[in-house]
Coordinates of C-alpha atoms and ligand atoms in Angstrom, one line a residue:
X27 CA -1.0 81.9 -137.5
X28 CA -2.0 81.3 -133.8
X29 CA -1.8 84.2 -131.5
X30 CA -2.4 85.3 -127.8
X31 CA -3.7 88.6 -126.5
X32 CA -1.1 90.8 -124.7
X33 CA -2.2 92.4 -121.5
X34 CA -2.6 95.8 -123.3
X35 CA -4.6 94.2 -126.1
X36 CA -6.8 92.4 -123.6
X37 CA -7.7 95.7 -121.8
X38 CA -8.5 97.3 -125.1
X39 CA -10.7 94.4 -126.3
X40 CA -12.4 94.0 -123.0
X41 CA -13.3 97.6 -123.0
X42 CA -14.6 97.6 -126.6
X43 CA -16.3 94.2 -126.8
X44 CA -16.6 92.8 -123.2
X45 CA -14.7 89.8 -121.8
X46 CA -17.1 87.3 -123.2
X47 CA -16.8 88.4 -126.8
X48 CA -15.2 85.9 -129.1
X49 CA -11.9 86.8 -130.7
X50 CA -11.0 83.6 -132.4
X51 CA -11.0 79.8 -132.8
X52 CA -8.6 77.3 -131.2
X53 CA -8.1 74.7 -133.9
X54 CA -6.2 72.3 -131.5
X55 CA -9.0 72.1 -128.9
X56 CA -11.7 72.8 -131.6
X57 CA -13.3 75.6 -129.5
X58 CA -14.0 79.3 -129.8
X59 CA -11.9 81.6 -127.6
X60 CA -13.3 84.6 -125.8
X61 CA -11.5 87.8 -124.8
X62 CA -11.3 86.5 -121.3
X63 CA -9.6 83.3 -122.4
X64 CA -7.4 84.8 -125.0
X65 CA -4.4 85.7 -122.8
X66 CA -3.9 82.0 -122.0
X67 CA -5.3 80.2 -125.1
X68 CA -3.6 80.2 -128.5
X69 CA -6.2 81.1 -131.1
X70 CA -6.7 82.1 -134.8
X71 CA -8.3 85.4 -135.0
X72 CA -11.8 85.5 -136.5
X73 CA -12.0 87.7 -139.7
X74 CA -13.4 91.2 -139.3
X75 CA -17.1 91.0 -139.9
X76 CA -19.8 93.6 -140.8
X77 CA -22.5 91.4 -139.1
X78 CA -22.6 89.5 -135.8
X79 CA -21.1 86.2 -134.8
X80 CA -23.2 84.9 -132.0
X81 CA -21.8 82.4 -129.5
X82 CA -24.1 82.7 -126.6
X83 CA -26.0 79.6 -125.6
X84 CA -29.5 81.2 -126.2
X85 CA -28.7 82.2 -129.8
X86 CA -27.1 78.8 -130.6
X87 CA -30.0 76.8 -129.0
X88 CA -32.6 79.0 -130.7
X89 CA -31.3 78.0 -134.1
X90 CA -30.6 74.3 -133.2
X91 CA -33.9 73.1 -134.6
X92 CA -36.2 73.4 -137.6
X93 CA -39.9 73.2 -138.4
X94 CA -39.7 69.4 -138.3
X95 CA -38.9 69.4 -134.5
X96 CA -37.2 66.0 -134.9
X97 CA -33.5 67.0 -135.1
X98 CA -31.7 69.3 -132.7
X99 CA -28.0 70.0 -133.3
X100 CA -26.4 72.9 -131.4
X101 CA -23.9 74.8 -133.5
X102 CA -20.7 76.4 -132.1
X103 CA -21.7 79.8 -133.6
X104 CA -24.4 81.6 -135.6
X105 CA -23.3 84.1 -138.2
X106 CA -25.8 86.9 -139.0
X107 CA -24.0 88.3 -142.0
X108 CA -23.9 92.0 -142.5
X109 CA -22.6 91.7 -146.0
X110 CA -21.8 89.1 -148.7
X111 CA -18.1 89.6 -147.8
X112 CA -18.9 88.2 -144.3
X113 CA -20.0 84.9 -145.9
X114 CA -16.9 84.8 -148.0
X115 CA -14.7 85.4 -144.9
X116 CA -16.5 82.8 -142.8
X117 CA -16.5 80.1 -145.4
X118 CA -12.8 80.6 -145.9
X119 CA -12.2 80.6 -142.2
X120 CA -14.2 77.3 -141.9
X121 CA -12.0 75.8 -144.7
X122 CA -8.9 76.7 -142.8
X123 CA -10.2 75.2 -139.5
X124 CA -12.2 72.3 -140.7
X125 CA -15.5 73.8 -139.4
X126 CA -18.8 72.7 -140.9
X127 CA -21.1 75.4 -142.2
X128 CA -24.9 75.0 -142.4
X129 CA -27.0 77.4 -144.4
X130 CA -30.4 78.6 -143.2
X131 CA -33.2 80.6 -144.7
X132 CA -36.1 80.4 -142.2
X133 CA -35.5 76.7 -141.2
X134 CA -38.8 75.4 -142.8
X135 CA -37.2 72.3 -144.0
X136 CA -38.0 69.4 -141.7
X137 CA -35.1 66.9 -141.5
X138 CA -32.2 68.9 -140.0
X139 CA -30.8 70.3 -143.3
X140 CA -30.1 73.7 -141.7
X141 CA -28.1 72.4 -138.8
X142 CA -24.4 71.8 -138.1
X143 CA -23.4 70.1 -134.8
X144 CA -20.5 72.3 -133.4
X145 CA -20.3 74.1 -136.7
X146 CA -21.4 77.5 -137.9
X147 CA -24.9 78.3 -139.0
X148 CA -25.3 81.1 -141.5
X149 CA -28.6 82.8 -140.6
X150 CA -29.3 84.5 -143.9
X151 CA -32.4 86.4 -142.8
X152 CA -30.1 89.4 -142.2
X153 CA -29.5 89.6 -146.0
X154 CA -33.0 90.4 -147.2
X155 CA -33.0 93.2 -149.7
X156 CA -34.9 93.1 -153.0
X157 CA -34.2 95.6 -155.7
X158 CA -36.0 96.0 -159.1
X159 CA -33.1 96.3 -161.5
X160 CA -35.0 96.9 -164.7
X161 CA -38.7 96.3 -165.7
X162 CA -37.6 92.8 -166.7
X163 CA -35.5 91.8 -163.7
X164 CA -35.1 92.0 -159.9
X165 CA -32.2 91.1 -157.6
X166 CA -33.2 89.3 -154.4
X167 CA -30.9 88.6 -151.5
X168 CA -31.3 85.0 -150.1
X169 CA -32.9 85.9 -146.7
X170 CA -35.7 87.9 -148.3
X171 CA -39.1 86.3 -147.7
X172 CA -41.2 86.0 -150.9
X173 CA -43.6 88.6 -149.4
X174 CA -40.7 91.1 -149.6
X175 CA -40.3 90.2 -153.3
X176 CA -44.0 91.0 -153.7
X177 CA -43.7 94.2 -151.8
X178 CA -40.8 95.4 -154.0
X179 CA -42.3 94.5 -157.4
X180 CA -46.1 94.7 -157.3
X181 CA -46.3 98.5 -156.5
X182 CA -44.2 99.0 -159.7
X183 CA -46.8 97.0 -161.7
X184 CA -44.3 94.1 -162.1
X185 CA -44.2 90.5 -160.8
X186 CA -41.9 87.4 -161.0
X187 CA -43.5 84.7 -163.2
X188 CA -44.0 82.5 -160.2
X189 CA -44.3 82.7 -156.4
X190 CA -44.5 79.8 -154.0
X191 CA -48.0 78.5 -153.7
X192 CA -48.4 79.3 -150.0
X193 CA -47.0 81.1 -147.0
X194 CA -45.0 83.9 -148.8
X195 CA -44.3 85.5 -145.4
X196 CA -42.6 82.3 -144.1
X197 CA -40.2 81.0 -146.7
X198 CA -37.1 82.6 -148.2
X199 CA -35.8 83.1 -151.7
X200 CA -32.5 81.2 -150.9
X201 CA -34.3 78.4 -149.1
X202 CA -36.8 77.7 -151.9
X203 CA -34.2 78.0 -154.6
X204 CA -32.2 75.3 -152.9
X205 CA -35.3 73.1 -152.5
X206 CA -36.9 73.8 -155.9
X207 CA -40.1 75.6 -155.3
X208 CA -43.5 75.1 -156.9
X209 CA -46.5 77.5 -156.9
X210 CA -49.9 78.2 -158.4
X211 CA -48.5 79.1 -161.8
X212 CA -46.2 76.0 -162.0
X213 CA -48.2 74.4 -164.8
X214 CA -47.1 77.4 -167.0
X215 CA -43.7 78.1 -165.7
X216 CA -42.2 75.1 -163.9
X217 CA -40.5 75.5 -160.6
X218 CA -39.0 78.6 -159.0
X219 CA -35.5 77.3 -160.0
X220 CA -36.7 77.4 -163.6
X221 CA -37.3 81.2 -163.2
X222 CA -33.9 82.6 -162.3
X223 CA -31.6 84.5 -164.7
X224 CA -28.4 84.5 -162.8
X225 CA -26.9 84.0 -159.3
X226 CA -24.1 85.2 -157.1
X227 CA -22.8 82.3 -155.2
X228 CA -20.1 81.9 -152.5
X229 CA -18.6 78.5 -153.3
X230 CA -17.7 76.0 -150.6
X231 CA -14.0 77.0 -151.0
X232 CA -14.9 80.7 -150.4
X233 CA -15.0 82.2 -153.9
X234 CA -17.7 84.7 -154.9
X235 CA -18.8 83.8 -158.4
X236 CA -21.6 85.1 -160.7
X237 CA -23.1 82.3 -162.7
X238 CA -25.9 81.9 -165.2
X239 CA -26.9 79.5 -168.1
X240 CA -24.2 81.2 -170.2
X241 CA -21.4 81.8 -167.7
X242 CA -20.2 79.3 -165.1
X243 CA -23.2 77.2 -166.1
X244 CA -22.1 74.1 -164.2
X245 CA -22.1 76.0 -160.9
X246 CA -25.5 77.6 -161.8
X247 CA -27.0 74.1 -162.5
X248 CA -25.4 72.5 -159.4
X249 CA -26.6 75.2 -157.0
X250 CA -30.3 75.5 -158.1
X251 CA -32.2 72.8 -156.2
X252 CA -28.8 71.8 -154.9
X253 CA -29.6 71.6 -151.2
X254 CA -26.7 74.0 -150.3
X255 CA -24.1 71.4 -151.3
X256 CA -21.8 73.4 -153.6
X257 CA -22.4 77.0 -152.6
X258 CA -24.3 79.7 -150.8
X259 CA -26.7 81.7 -152.9
X260 CA -26.1 85.4 -152.0
X261 CA -28.1 87.0 -154.8
X262 CA -30.7 85.7 -157.2
X263 CA -31.8 87.4 -160.5
X264 CA -35.5 87.0 -160.9
X265 CA -37.1 87.7 -164.3
X266 CA -40.1 90.0 -164.1
X267 CA -43.2 90.6 -166.3
X268 CA -46.1 93.1 -166.1
X269 CA -48.3 92.1 -163.1
X270 CA -52.0 91.3 -163.6
X271 CA -54.2 93.5 -161.5
X272 CA -57.1 91.2 -160.7
X273 CA -58.0 87.6 -160.4
X274 CA -61.2 85.6 -160.5
X275 CA -60.9 82.7 -158.1
X276 CA -63.0 79.6 -158.5
X277 CA -63.2 76.5 -156.3
X278 CA -64.6 73.3 -157.8
X279 CA -65.5 70.3 -155.7
X280 CA -65.5 66.7 -157.0
X281 CA -66.7 63.4 -155.5
X282 CA -65.4 61.3 -158.3
X283 CA -61.6 60.8 -158.0
X284 CA -61.1 59.7 -161.6
X285 CA -63.0 62.8 -163.0
X286 CA -61.0 65.0 -160.6
X287 CA -57.6 63.7 -161.7
X288 CA -58.5 63.8 -165.4
X289 CA -59.8 67.5 -165.1
X290 CA -56.7 68.5 -163.1
X291 CA -54.5 67.1 -165.9
X292 CA -56.6 68.6 -168.7
X293 CA -56.5 72.1 -167.1
X294 CA -52.7 71.9 -166.5
X295 CA -52.2 70.8 -170.1
X296 CA -54.3 73.3 -171.9
X297 CA -53.5 76.2 -169.5
X298 CA -56.8 77.9 -169.7
X299 CA -56.5 79.2 -166.2
X300 CA -53.4 81.1 -164.9
X301 CA -53.2 79.6 -161.4
X302 CA -54.1 76.1 -160.3
X303 CA -53.8 73.9 -157.2
X304 CA -55.7 71.0 -155.6
X305 CA -56.6 69.6 -152.3
X306 CA -58.1 66.4 -150.9
X307 CA -60.2 66.6 -147.7
X308 CA -61.7 64.0 -145.5
X309 CA -64.7 64.8 -143.4
X310 CA -65.6 63.3 -140.0
X311 CA -67.6 60.5 -141.6
X312 CA -64.6 59.5 -143.5
X313 CA -65.8 60.7 -146.9
X314 CA -63.3 62.3 -149.2
X315 CA -63.9 65.3 -151.4
X316 CA -61.5 66.6 -154.0
X317 CA -61.0 70.3 -154.7
X318 CA -59.5 72.2 -157.6
X319 CA -58.8 75.9 -157.1
X320 CA -58.2 77.9 -160.2
X321 CA -57.5 81.6 -160.8
X322 CA -57.9 83.6 -164.0
X323 CA -56.1 86.9 -164.4
X324 CA -57.9 90.0 -165.8
X325 CA -57.9 93.7 -166.0
X326 CA -61.2 95.4 -165.2
X327 CA -63.6 95.9 -166.8
X328 CA -62.7 93.0 -169.1
X329 CA -63.8 90.1 -166.9
X330 CA -63.3 86.6 -168.2
X331 CA -66.2 84.3 -169.1
X332 CA -65.6 81.7 -166.4
X333 CA -68.8 79.8 -167.2
X334 CA -67.4 79.1 -170.7
X335 CA -64.1 78.0 -169.2
X336 CA -65.6 75.5 -166.8
X337 CA -68.3 74.2 -169.2
X338 CA -66.6 70.9 -170.0
X339 CA -65.4 70.0 -166.5
X340 CA -67.0 67.3 -164.4
X341 CA -67.1 68.8 -160.9
X342 CA -70.0 68.2 -158.5
X343 CA -70.4 71.7 -157.2
X344 CA -68.7 75.1 -157.4
X345 CA -68.3 77.8 -154.7
X346 CA -69.4 81.3 -155.6
X347 CA -66.8 83.2 -157.8
X348 CA -64.4 85.4 -155.9
X349 CA -62.9 88.6 -157.4
X350 CA -59.8 89.9 -155.8
X351 CA -56.6 91.8 -156.5
X352 CA -53.6 89.8 -157.7
X353 CA -51.8 90.6 -154.5
X354 CA -54.7 89.2 -152.4
X355 CA -54.6 86.1 -154.6
X356 CA -50.9 85.6 -153.9
X357 CA -51.4 86.0 -150.2
X358 CA -54.8 84.1 -150.0
X359 CA -53.1 80.9 -148.9
X360 CA -50.9 82.5 -146.3
X361 CA -52.0 80.3 -143.5
X362 CA -52.1 77.0 -145.3
X363 CA -49.3 74.6 -145.8
X364 CA -49.1 72.6 -142.6
X365 CA -47.6 74.9 -140.1
X366 CA -47.5 72.6 -137.0
X367 CA -48.3 73.4 -133.4
X368 CA -45.3 74.4 -131.2
X369 CA -42.8 71.6 -130.7
X370 CA -44.9 69.0 -132.7
X371 CA -42.6 66.6 -134.6
X372 CA -43.9 66.8 -138.2
X373 CA -42.3 64.5 -140.7
X374 CA -44.0 65.9 -143.8
X375 CA -43.4 64.1 -147.1
X376 CA -43.8 65.5 -150.5
X377 CA -43.4 63.6 -153.8
X378 CA -44.1 63.8 -157.5
X379 CA -46.0 60.8 -158.9
X380 CA -46.3 60.0 -162.6
X381 CA -49.9 60.8 -163.8
X382 CA -50.5 57.3 -165.0
X383 CA -49.7 55.8 -161.5
X384 CA -51.4 58.5 -159.4
X385 CA -54.9 56.9 -159.2
X386 CA -53.4 53.6 -157.9
X387 CA -50.9 55.3 -155.7
X388 CA -53.6 57.5 -154.0
X389 CA -55.3 54.3 -152.7
X390 CA -52.3 54.0 -150.3
X391 CA -52.9 57.5 -149.0
X392 CA -56.7 57.7 -149.0
X393 CA -56.9 54.4 -147.0
X394 CA -54.7 55.8 -144.3
X395 CA -57.6 56.6 -142.0
X396 CA -56.7 57.0 -138.3
X397 CA -59.3 54.3 -137.4
X398 CA -57.9 51.8 -139.9
X399 CA -54.3 52.1 -139.0
X400 CA -54.7 52.7 -135.3
X401 CA -53.2 56.2 -135.6
X402 CA -54.4 59.3 -133.8
X403 CA -55.6 62.4 -135.7
X404 CA -53.0 64.1 -137.9
X405 CA -50.9 60.9 -138.1
X406 CA -53.4 59.8 -140.7
X407 CA -54.1 62.1 -143.5
X408 CA -57.2 64.3 -143.3
X409 CA -56.2 66.9 -145.8
X410 CA -53.4 67.0 -148.3
X411 CA -52.2 69.0 -151.4
X412 CA -52.4 67.6 -154.9
X413 CA -51.1 69.8 -157.7
X414 CA -50.7 68.8 -161.3
X415 CA -47.3 69.3 -163.0
X416 CA -46.3 69.4 -166.7
X417 CA -42.9 67.6 -166.5
X418 CA -41.3 69.4 -169.5
X419 CA -41.5 72.8 -167.7
X420 CA -38.9 71.5 -165.2
X421 CA -35.5 72.2 -166.8
X422 CA -33.0 72.2 -163.9
X423 CA -31.1 68.9 -163.6
X424 CA -31.2 68.6 -159.8
X425 CA -35.0 69.2 -159.6
X426 CA -36.0 65.7 -160.5
X427 CA -39.5 65.0 -161.7
X428 CA -40.9 61.8 -163.2
X429 CA -40.1 61.2 -166.9
X430 CA -43.8 61.1 -167.9
X431 CA -45.3 64.2 -169.5
X432 CA -47.5 64.9 -166.5
X433 CA -47.3 64.2 -162.8
X434 CA -49.0 65.1 -159.5
X435 CA -47.3 66.7 -156.5
X436 CA -48.6 65.1 -153.4
X437 CA -48.0 67.0 -150.1
X438 CA -48.7 65.0 -146.9
X439 CA -48.7 67.3 -143.8
X440 CA -48.2 64.8 -141.0
X441 CA -47.4 65.4 -137.3
X442 CA -47.6 63.8 -133.9
X443 CA -47.9 65.1 -130.3
X444 CA -44.6 66.2 -128.7
X445 CA -43.0 63.4 -126.7
X446 CA -45.1 60.5 -128.2
X447 CA -42.1 58.5 -129.5
X448 CA -44.2 55.4 -130.4
X449 CA -46.5 57.5 -132.6
X450 CA -43.5 59.1 -134.2
X451 CA -41.9 55.8 -135.0
X452 CA -45.2 54.5 -136.5
X453 CA -45.5 57.6 -138.6
X454 CA -41.9 57.4 -139.9
X455 CA -42.4 53.7 -140.8
X456 CA -45.6 54.6 -142.6
X457 CA -43.8 57.4 -144.5
X458 CA -41.0 55.1 -145.5
X459 CA -43.5 52.6 -146.9
X460 CA -45.3 55.4 -148.8
X461 CA -41.9 56.6 -150.2
X462 CA -40.9 53.1 -151.2
X463 CA -44.2 52.7 -153.1
X464 CA -43.6 56.1 -154.7
X465 CA -40.2 55.1 -155.9
X466 CA -41.6 51.8 -157.3
X467 CA -44.2 53.8 -159.2
X468 CA -41.6 56.0 -160.9
X469 CA -42.0 59.0 -158.6
X470 CA -39.5 61.5 -157.2
X471 CA -39.1 63.0 -153.8
X472 CA -39.1 66.8 -153.0
X473 CA -35.8 67.5 -151.3
X474 CA -36.9 69.5 -148.2
X475 CA -39.5 66.9 -147.3
X476 CA -37.9 63.6 -148.4
X477 CA -37.0 62.1 -145.0
X478 CA -33.4 61.3 -144.0
X479 CA -32.1 58.8 -146.6
X480 CA -28.8 57.2 -147.3
X481 CA -26.3 58.2 -150.0
X482 CA -27.3 55.0 -151.9
X483 CA -30.9 56.2 -151.9
X484 CA -29.8 59.7 -153.1
X485 CA -27.9 58.0 -155.8
X486 CA -31.0 56.2 -156.8
X487 CA -33.0 59.4 -156.7
X488 CA -30.7 61.3 -159.0
X489 CA -29.7 58.4 -161.2
X490 CA -26.0 57.2 -161.5
X491 CA -25.0 59.8 -164.2
X492 CA -26.4 62.9 -162.4
X493 CA -25.2 61.7 -159.0
X494 CA -21.7 61.4 -160.5
X495 CA -21.9 64.9 -161.9
X496 CA -23.2 66.3 -158.6
X497 CA -20.4 64.5 -156.7
X498 CA -17.8 66.0 -159.1
X499 CA -19.3 69.4 -158.5
X500 CA -19.2 68.9 -154.8
X501 CA -15.5 68.0 -155.1
X502 CA -14.8 71.0 -157.3
X503 CA -16.8 73.7 -155.5
X504 CA -16.6 72.4 -151.9
X505 CA -13.4 70.4 -151.8
X506 CA -13.1 70.3 -148.0
X507 CA -16.7 69.3 -147.6
X508 CA -17.4 72.3 -145.5
X509 CA -21.0 73.2 -146.6
X510 CA -24.3 71.6 -145.6
X511 CA -23.4 68.4 -143.6
X512 CA -27.1 67.5 -143.9
X513 CA -28.4 66.0 -146.1
X514 CA -25.5 63.5 -146.4
X515 CA -25.9 63.0 -150.2
X516 CA -22.5 61.7 -151.1
X517 CA -21.3 59.8 -148.0
X518 CA -17.6 58.7 -148.2
X519 CA -17.6 59.3 -152.0
X520 CA -16.5 62.9 -151.7
X521 CA -15.1 63.3 -148.2
X522 CA -11.6 64.7 -148.3
Ligands
LIG2 C1 -45.8 76.7 -144.4 C2 -45.0 76.3 -145.6 C3 -45.4 76.6 -146.9 C4 -44.6 76.1 -148.0 N1 -45.1 76.4 -149.3 C5 -44.3 75.9 -150.3 C6 -44.8 76.2 -151.6 O1 -45.8 76.7 -151.9 N2 -44.0 75.7 -152.6 C7 -42.8 75.0 -152.4 O2 -42.2 74.6 -153.3 N3 -42.4 74.8 -151.2 C8 -43.1 75.2 -150.1 N4 -42.7 75.0 -148.9 C9 -41.5 74.2 -148.7 C10 -40.3 75.2 -148.8 O3 -39.8 75.2 -150.1 C11 -39.2 74.6 -147.9 O4 -39.7 74.5 -146.6 C12 -37.9 75.3 -148.0 O5 -37.0 74.6 -147.1 C13 -37.9 76.8 -147.8 O6 -37.9 77.1 -146.5 P1 -36.9 78.2 -145.9 O7 -36.9 79.4 -146.7 O8 -37.1 78.3 -144.4 O9 -35.5 77.5 -146.2 P2 -34.6 76.5 -145.2 O10 -35.4 75.4 -144.7 O11 -33.9 77.4 -144.2 O12 -33.5 76.0 -146.2 C14 -33.9 75.1 -147.2 C15 -32.6 74.4 -147.8 O13 -31.9 75.3 -148.5 C16 -30.6 75.5 -148.0 N5 -30.4 77.0 -148.1 C17 -31.1 77.9 -147.6 N6 -30.7 79.2 -148.0 C18 -29.6 78.9 -148.9 C19 -28.8 79.7 -149.6 N7 -28.9 81.1 -149.7 N8 -27.8 79.1 -150.4 C20 -27.6 77.8 -150.4 N9 -28.4 77.0 -149.6 C21 -29.4 77.5 -148.9 C22 -30.7 75.0 -146.6 O14 -29.4 74.6 -146.1 C23 -31.6 73.9 -146.7 O15 -31.0 72.7 -147.2 C24 -43.4 75.4 -147.8 C25 -43.0 75.2 -146.5 C26 -43.8 75.6 -145.4 C27 -43.3 75.3 -144.0

């Protein structure tokens, strides 16, 4: 019910919170109401919160962008929740007043997925605790960076099966579980979403539900890699195992692309190493070299015989072996992963290509030299990630991978100078062409780096059956279409 502040209430509120503090929302004018305005404006009181609801321009503008620097949507408010109950209360309030709610980890997605024009952004970095529950499981809140998961588990001699491959201090548990998440141990364990035991989720209609493969399994499956469409993950159960103490790290360089791809696939298939990733690098003369980095876990003094493990591989040269702790290994790639300069638009694209199509597909990428295409540095591709995947390890329906047994993850870190609109258009056009060729080759896109695409293209991505299932889940768990206006996966199909 709408209300006004009486003169007495006004004095009390102004003394406690200040005249500019917000007391509610005016659904008729679709605006927030401050203490100062509340004597004359009718408003619906905001729920009592343990955290902060920020309405000042600076806080709203600060969160109106993401790492892509291409979309800027200013929300009406930013919630820094102090508890899970705050999220329940705000999602219910948004349902009552037709407010859109965007969910944000650290905003490392690139295409505006964490933004809501005139809506509320849940800035989940304030919920960031990690607790080891038993030697076999930990609970992580969504805003915890993966480095915090490492800090909570490694000193106890425990580890999740999988961490993201790079930048543990920059990406959050909630953000990666809504994207999918791959890492160095992916050939063994699949994606991060394959390594979750149970979740607490606040659904789009404001219910707090615990779900797992056994209980409320539909919600579990429609939230993991679900791009924030059906619910807000507020706790994730991560399975733990004993942590290795040390790692031998080996870097192998190839000049022959066919030998490189074949060895990548062989290593991923036979699993002789524990960690594996790849990179392709072009030097100033335009020559490409192809690198595989592998890690083998061990407990001193029992060091593995690396020479025997590499004997049948066809690399051209090998860097000296590095021995390091498991922790240093996880954090070794902290600065990699394409963190752009300040304000640089960076339309990264990432895709999974079926192994049999990769060699041909890569011709499209390796020929993208700046000189050949008239692009300036970084719009072409000087360095990109190339990880092998074993498709059967990916078990979550919304994390789509090619149907072939093996595939490659291709990460293109592309960016342009701030303000160079022509260069950005050229880059986006080039991305679209690469993605169209990827689809034609039977590939799949990685959600946070998949460009802005239409509901029809999302339908093609998921396939008609899964898209229908996902649409039904959206209707069931977020009936008022409150959560995550971006990406627009369903279009008019599910709008109330
Ligand atoms: C430097 C760098 C390194 C990276 N390394 C890897 C890597 O090794 N492996 C890998 O797979 N990916 C990697 N990524 C990609 C990463 O998975 C995505 O950027 C992802 O978006 C996570 O970032 P974030 O935590 O900032 O989440 P955000 O970008 O804030 O959110 C990602 C998506 O999840 C939604 N969301 C966030 N939290 C929740 C929640 N609690 N409940 C429901 N929905 C939520 C958001 O609305 C958004 O759609 C990397 C990215 C960068 C920038």
